[in-house]
């Protein structure tokens, strides 16, 4: 079986990337999120996304993220799906998978959450650019939450500790080995 790059477009008509100016403005809106009421924040995001062409995947992603970050996961989920269907790629595609997986878990769609995050974990990292690969621990963290909700606590803890082990200044190997032992079928039922 050949590995498939999730960011490889199936069409040559990829939407144009937002301008650097637009990216700077959306970054400023996000930076000020905690300084304004949620409805004003969402209105600012909506105003900026309206500048992008109709159906632009980045617009759907940013709107979904704004709803999600202000407690409206039920409104975010369809927008995340729209962004993916419209061809969102790269770093934002992976963020969408993480965020949608988390939102699905919060909405009680645990199997869908596990499927989304599990599929994201299965992507060959060699197919991803460095910033997108850099979200691997975020994928693992949210997958661990879904596993815990599914009653698979030892597997969740093993995954979380394995991700953490890569960032410790010492004890990396020891913690990684303990994490593997937690998820070992021979010790799981002990």
C-alpha atoms as a printed R data frame, in Angstrom:
    type eleno elety resid chain resno       x      y      z
1   ATOM     1    CA   UNK     A     1   0.000  0.000  0.000
2   ATOM     2    CA   UNK     A     2   1.362  3.401 -0.920
3   ATOM     3    CA   UNK     A     3   1.289  6.173  1.683
4   ATOM     4    CA   UNK     A     4  -0.981  9.030  0.746
5   ATOM     5    CA   UNK     A     5  -0.182 12.611  1.575
6   ATOM     6    CA   UNK     A     6  -3.324 14.054  3.215
7   ATOM     7    CA   UNK     A     7  -2.379 17.477  1.911
8   ATOM     8    CA   UNK     A     8  -2.098 16.392 -1.711
9   ATOM     9    CA   UNK     A     9  -4.905 18.000 -3.665
10  ATOM    10    CA   UNK     A    10  -7.171 15.939 -5.835
11  ATOM    11    CA   UNK     A    11  -7.759 18.951 -8.040
12  ATOM    12    CA   UNK     A    12  -5.552 21.528 -9.668
13  ATOM    13    CA   UNK     A    13  -7.913 24.343 -8.687
14  ATOM    14    CA   UNK     A    14  -6.665 24.940 -5.143
15  ATOM    15    CA   UNK     A    15  -8.048 28.118 -3.618
16  ATOM    16    CA   UNK     A    16  -5.569 30.976 -3.393
17  ATOM    17    CA   UNK     A    17  -3.844 31.358 -0.049
18  ATOM    18    CA   UNK     A    18  -4.910 34.377  1.987
19  ATOM    19    CA   UNK     A    19  -2.557 37.341  1.706
20  ATOM    20    CA   UNK     A    20   0.139 38.016  4.293
21  ATOM    21    CA   UNK     A    21  -1.819 41.113  5.316
22  ATOM    22    CA   UNK     A    22  -4.977 39.036  5.861
23  ATOM    23    CA   UNK     A    23  -2.992 36.482  7.891
24  ATOM    24    CA   UNK     A    24  -1.551 39.281 10.047
25  ATOM    25    CA   UNK     A    25  -5.017 40.713 10.660
26  ATOM    26    CA   UNK     A    26  -6.545 37.348 11.635
27  ATOM    27    CA   UNK     A    27  -3.594 36.766 13.960
28  ATOM    28    CA   UNK     A    28  -4.295 40.117 15.661
29  ATOM    29    CA   UNK     A    29  -7.978 39.232 16.060
30  ATOM    30    CA   UNK     A    30  -7.033 35.943 17.727
31  ATOM    31    CA   UNK     A    31  -4.488 37.696 19.965
32  ATOM    32    CA   UNK     A    32  -7.249 40.014 21.218
33  ATOM    33    CA   UNK     A    33  -9.795 37.228 21.748
34  ATOM    34    CA   UNK     A    34  -9.774 37.499 25.533
35  ATOM    35    CA   UNK     A    35 -10.195 41.278 25.419
36  ATOM    36    CA   UNK     A    36 -13.670 41.295 23.838
37  ATOM    37    CA   UNK     A    37 -16.967 39.499 24.448
38  ATOM    38    CA   UNK     A    38 -17.321 36.187 22.555
39  ATOM    39    CA   UNK     A    39 -19.975 37.519 20.172
40  ATOM    40    CA   UNK     A    40 -17.760 40.477 19.235
41  ATOM    41    CA   UNK     A    41 -14.803 38.161 18.684
42  ATOM    42    CA   UNK     A    42 -16.879 35.919 16.398
43  ATOM    43    CA   UNK     A    43 -18.146 38.992 14.520
44  ATOM    44    CA   UNK     A    44 -14.564 40.151 13.915
45  ATOM    45    CA   UNK     A    45 -13.580 36.734 12.585
46  ATOM    46    CA   UNK     A    46 -16.684 36.628 10.390
47  ATOM    47    CA   UNK     A    47 -15.888 40.078  8.998
48  ATOM    48    CA   UNK     A    48 -12.375 39.012  8.034
49  ATOM    49    CA   UNK     A    49 -13.410 35.668  6.578
50  ATOM    50    CA   UNK     A    50 -15.993 37.454  4.421
51  ATOM    51    CA   UNK     A    51 -13.035 38.967  2.548
52  ATOM    52    CA   UNK     A    52 -12.071 35.524  1.245
53  ATOM    53    CA   UNK     A    53 -13.789 33.953 -1.775
54  ATOM    54    CA   UNK     A    54 -17.044 32.082 -1.101
55  ATOM    55    CA   UNK     A    55 -16.387 28.524  0.030
56  ATOM    56    CA   UNK     A    56 -12.724 29.198  0.893
57  ATOM    57    CA   UNK     A    57 -11.497 26.471  3.254
58  ATOM    58    CA   UNK     A    58  -9.516 28.914  5.417
59  ATOM    59    CA   UNK     A    59 -12.671 30.969  5.994
60  ATOM    60    CA   UNK     A    60 -14.567 27.873  7.145
61  ATOM    61    CA   UNK     A    61 -11.667 26.840  9.379
62  ATOM    62    CA   UNK     A    62 -11.331 30.255 11.028
63  ATOM    63    CA   UNK     A    63 -15.091 30.537 11.585
64  ATOM    64    CA   UNK     A    64 -15.188 27.019 13.037
65  ATOM    65    CA   UNK     A    65 -12.287 27.816 15.332
66  ATOM    66    CA   UNK     A    66 -13.974 31.015 16.513
67  ATOM    67    CA   UNK     A    67 -17.176 29.150 17.363
68  ATOM    68    CA   UNK     A    68 -15.256 26.313 19.000
69  ATOM    69    CA   UNK     A    69 -13.077 28.628 21.088
70  ATOM    70    CA   UNK     A    70 -16.135 30.416 22.418
71  ATOM    71    CA   UNK     A    71 -18.051 27.324 23.473
72  ATOM    72    CA   UNK     A    72 -20.106 26.704 20.341
73  ATOM    73    CA   UNK     A    73 -18.806 23.308 19.281
74  ATOM    74    CA   UNK     A    74 -22.140 22.381 17.739
75  ATOM    75    CA   UNK     A    75 -21.749 25.271 15.292
76  ATOM    76    CA   UNK     A    76 -18.046 24.563 14.758
77  ATOM    77    CA   UNK     A    77 -18.274 20.911 13.714
78  ATOM    78    CA   UNK     A    78 -20.064 21.450 10.373
79  ATOM    79    CA   UNK     A    79 -17.698 24.306  9.517
80  ATOM    80    CA   UNK     A    80 -14.657 22.122 10.226
81  ATOM    81    CA   UNK     A    81 -16.116 19.471  7.920
82  ATOM    82    CA   UNK     A    82 -16.761 22.129  5.279
83  ATOM    83    CA   UNK     A    83 -13.130 23.300  5.507
84  ATOM    84    CA   UNK     A    84 -11.855 19.750  5.006
85  ATOM    85    CA   UNK     A    85 -14.260 19.102  2.124
86  ATOM    86    CA   UNK     A    86 -13.162 22.351  0.458
87  ATOM    87    CA   UNK     A    87  -9.542 21.200  0.365
88  ATOM    88    CA   UNK     A    88  -7.934 22.703  3.451
89  ATOM    89    CA   UNK     A    89  -4.322 21.583  3.516
90  ATOM    90    CA   UNK     A    90  -1.120 21.686  5.518
91  ATOM    91    CA   UNK     A    91  -0.895 23.039  9.021
92  ATOM    92    CA   UNK     A    92  -4.507 24.220  9.123
93  ATOM    93    CA   UNK     A    93  -5.751 20.828  7.889
94  ATOM    94    CA   UNK     A    94  -4.027 19.100 10.786
95  ATOM    95    CA   UNK     A    95  -5.300 21.711 13.223
96  ATOM    96    CA   UNK     A    96  -8.785 21.073 11.862
97  ATOM    97    CA   UNK     A    97  -8.428 17.349 12.494
98  ATOM    98    CA   UNK     A    98  -7.293 17.965 16.074
99  ATOM    99    CA   UNK     A    99  -9.969 20.546 16.759
100 ATOM   100    CA   UNK     A   100 -12.792 18.598 15.111
101 ATOM   101    CA   UNK     A   101 -11.704 15.429 16.917
102 ATOM   102    CA   UNK     A   102 -11.820 17.295 20.218
103 ATOM   103    CA   UNK     A   103 -15.157 18.912 19.405
104 ATOM   104    CA   UNK     A   104 -16.690 15.573 18.452
105 ATOM   105    CA   UNK     A   105 -15.544 14.140 21.796
106 ATOM   106    CA   UNK     A   106 -17.099 17.090 23.632
107 ATOM   107    CA   UNK     A   107 -20.346 16.656 21.682
108 ATOM   108    CA   UNK     A   108 -20.536 12.985 22.670
109 ATOM   109    CA   UNK     A   109 -19.562 11.554 19.276
110 ATOM   110    CA   UNK     A   110 -16.748  9.530 20.808
111 ATOM   111    CA   UNK     A   111 -16.382  6.948 18.030
112 ATOM   112    CA   UNK     A   112 -16.151  9.707 15.413
113 ATOM   113    CA   UNK     A   113 -13.569 11.494 17.556
114 ATOM   114    CA   UNK     A   114 -11.461  8.346 17.906
115 ATOM   115    CA   UNK     A   115 -11.717  7.684 14.161
116 ATOM   116    CA   UNK     A   116 -10.726 11.251 13.216
117 ATOM   117    CA   UNK     A   117  -7.776 11.435 15.609
118 ATOM   118    CA   UNK     A   118  -6.723  7.842 14.946
119 ATOM   119    CA   UNK     A   119  -6.605  8.538 11.207
120 ATOM   120    CA   UNK     A   120  -4.515 11.646 11.853
121 ATOM   121    CA   UNK     A   121  -2.078  9.644 14.005
122 ATOM   122    CA   UNK     A   122  -1.725  7.079 11.199
123 ATOM   123    CA   UNK     A   123  -0.392  9.617  8.681
124 ATOM   124    CA   UNK     A   124   3.239  9.021  7.808
125 ATOM   125    CA   UNK     A   125   5.102 12.028  9.290
126 ATOM   126    CA   UNK     A   126   7.506 11.989  6.346
127 ATOM   127    CA   UNK     A   127   4.617 13.198  4.181
128 ATOM   128    CA   UNK     A   128   4.110 16.347  6.257
129 ATOM   129    CA   UNK     A   129   6.047 19.584  6.387
130 ATOM   130    CA   UNK     A   130   7.845 20.480  9.626
131 ATOM   131    CA   UNK     A   131   5.200 22.789 11.159
132 ATOM   132    CA   UNK     A   132   2.476 20.236 10.432
133 ATOM   133    CA   UNK     A   133   4.586 17.395 11.850
134 ATOM   134    CA   UNK     A   134   5.088 19.572 14.917
135 ATOM   135    CA   UNK     A   135   1.440 19.046 15.868
136 ATOM   136    CA   UNK     A   136   1.972 15.301 16.457
137 ATOM   137    CA   UNK     A   137   1.949 15.672 20.236
138 ATOM   138    CA   UNK     A   138  -1.280 17.697 20.052
139 ATOM   139    CA   UNK     A   139  -2.844 14.885 18.025
140 ATOM   140    CA   UNK     A   140  -1.680 12.383 20.653
141 ATOM   141    CA   UNK     A   141  -2.935 14.529 23.551
142 ATOM   142    CA   UNK     A   142  -6.454 14.848 22.159
143 ATOM   143    CA   UNK     A   143  -6.505 11.194 21.132
144 ATOM   144    CA   UNK     A   144  -5.532 10.340 24.726
145 ATOM   145    CA   UNK     A   145  -8.521 12.337 25.999
146 ATOM   146    CA   UNK     A   146 -10.831 10.424 23.665
147 ATOM   147    CA   UNK     A   147  -9.299  7.108 24.726
148 ATOM   148    CA   UNK     A   148  -9.850  7.985 28.389
149 ATOM   149    CA   UNK     A   149 -13.480  8.853 27.691
150 ATOM   150    CA   UNK     A   150 -13.802  5.491 25.936
151 ATOM   151    CA   UNK     A   151 -12.652  3.694 29.098
152 ATOM   152    CA   UNK     A   152  -9.188  2.963 27.717
153 ATOM   153    CA   UNK     A   153  -7.350  4.857 30.472
154 ATOM   154    CA   UNK     A   154  -4.105  2.861 30.452
155 ATOM   155    CA   UNK     A   155  -3.741  3.320 26.701
156 ATOM   156    CA   UNK     A   156  -4.510  7.022 27.122
157 ATOM   157    CA   UNK     A   157  -1.944  7.439 29.893
158 ATOM   158    CA   UNK     A   158   0.666  5.539 27.887
159 ATOM   159    CA   UNK     A   159   0.094  7.796 24.896
160 ATOM   160    CA   UNK     A   160   0.216 10.991 26.975
161 ATOM   161    CA   UNK     A   161   3.360  9.935 28.840
162 ATOM   162    CA   UNK     A   162   5.022  8.860 25.595
163 ATOM   163    CA   UNK     A   163   4.384 12.319 24.143
164 ATOM   164    CA   UNK     A   164   5.607 14.019 27.306
165 ATOM   165    CA   UNK     A   165   8.775 11.902 27.417
166 ATOM   166    CA   UNK     A   166  10.056 13.561 24.251
167 ATOM   167    CA   UNK     A   167  10.075 16.961 25.965
168 ATOM   168    CA   UNK     A   168  11.667 16.241 29.335
169 ATOM   169    CA   UNK     A   169  15.189 17.483 30.027
170 ATOM   170    CA   UNK     A   170  16.027 14.097 31.628
171 ATOM   171    CA   UNK     A   171  14.468 10.658 32.091
172 ATOM   172    CA   UNK     A   172  13.206 10.557 28.511
173 ATOM   173    CA   UNK     A   173  14.087  6.922 27.926
174 ATOM   174    CA   UNK     A   174  12.807  5.756 31.320
175 ATOM   175    CA   UNK     A   175   9.461  7.505 30.938
176 ATOM   176    CA   UNK     A   176   9.081  6.286 27.352
177 ATOM   177    CA   UNK     A   177   9.713  2.705 28.512
178 ATOM   178    CA   UNK     A   178   7.198  3.041 31.356
179 ATOM   179    CA   UNK     A   179   4.667  4.407 28.881
180 ATOM   180    CA   UNK     A   180   5.181  1.403 26.585
181 ATOM   181    CA   UNK     A   181   4.779 -0.983 29.537
182 ATOM   182    CA   UNK     A   182   1.450  0.643 30.470
183 ATOM   183    CA   UNK     A   183   0.048 -0.247 27.077
184 ATOM   184    CA   UNK     A   184   1.628 -3.706 26.850
185 ATOM   185    CA   UNK     A   185  -1.160 -6.323 26.721
186 ATOM   186    CA   UNK     A   186   0.889 -8.576 29.009
187 ATOM   187    CA   UNK     A   187   0.868 -5.953 31.792
188 ATOM   188    CA   UNK     A   188  -2.421 -4.204 30.961
189 ATOM   189    CA   UNK     A   189  -4.586 -6.710 32.820
190 ATOM   190    CA   UNK     A   190  -2.159 -7.230 35.704
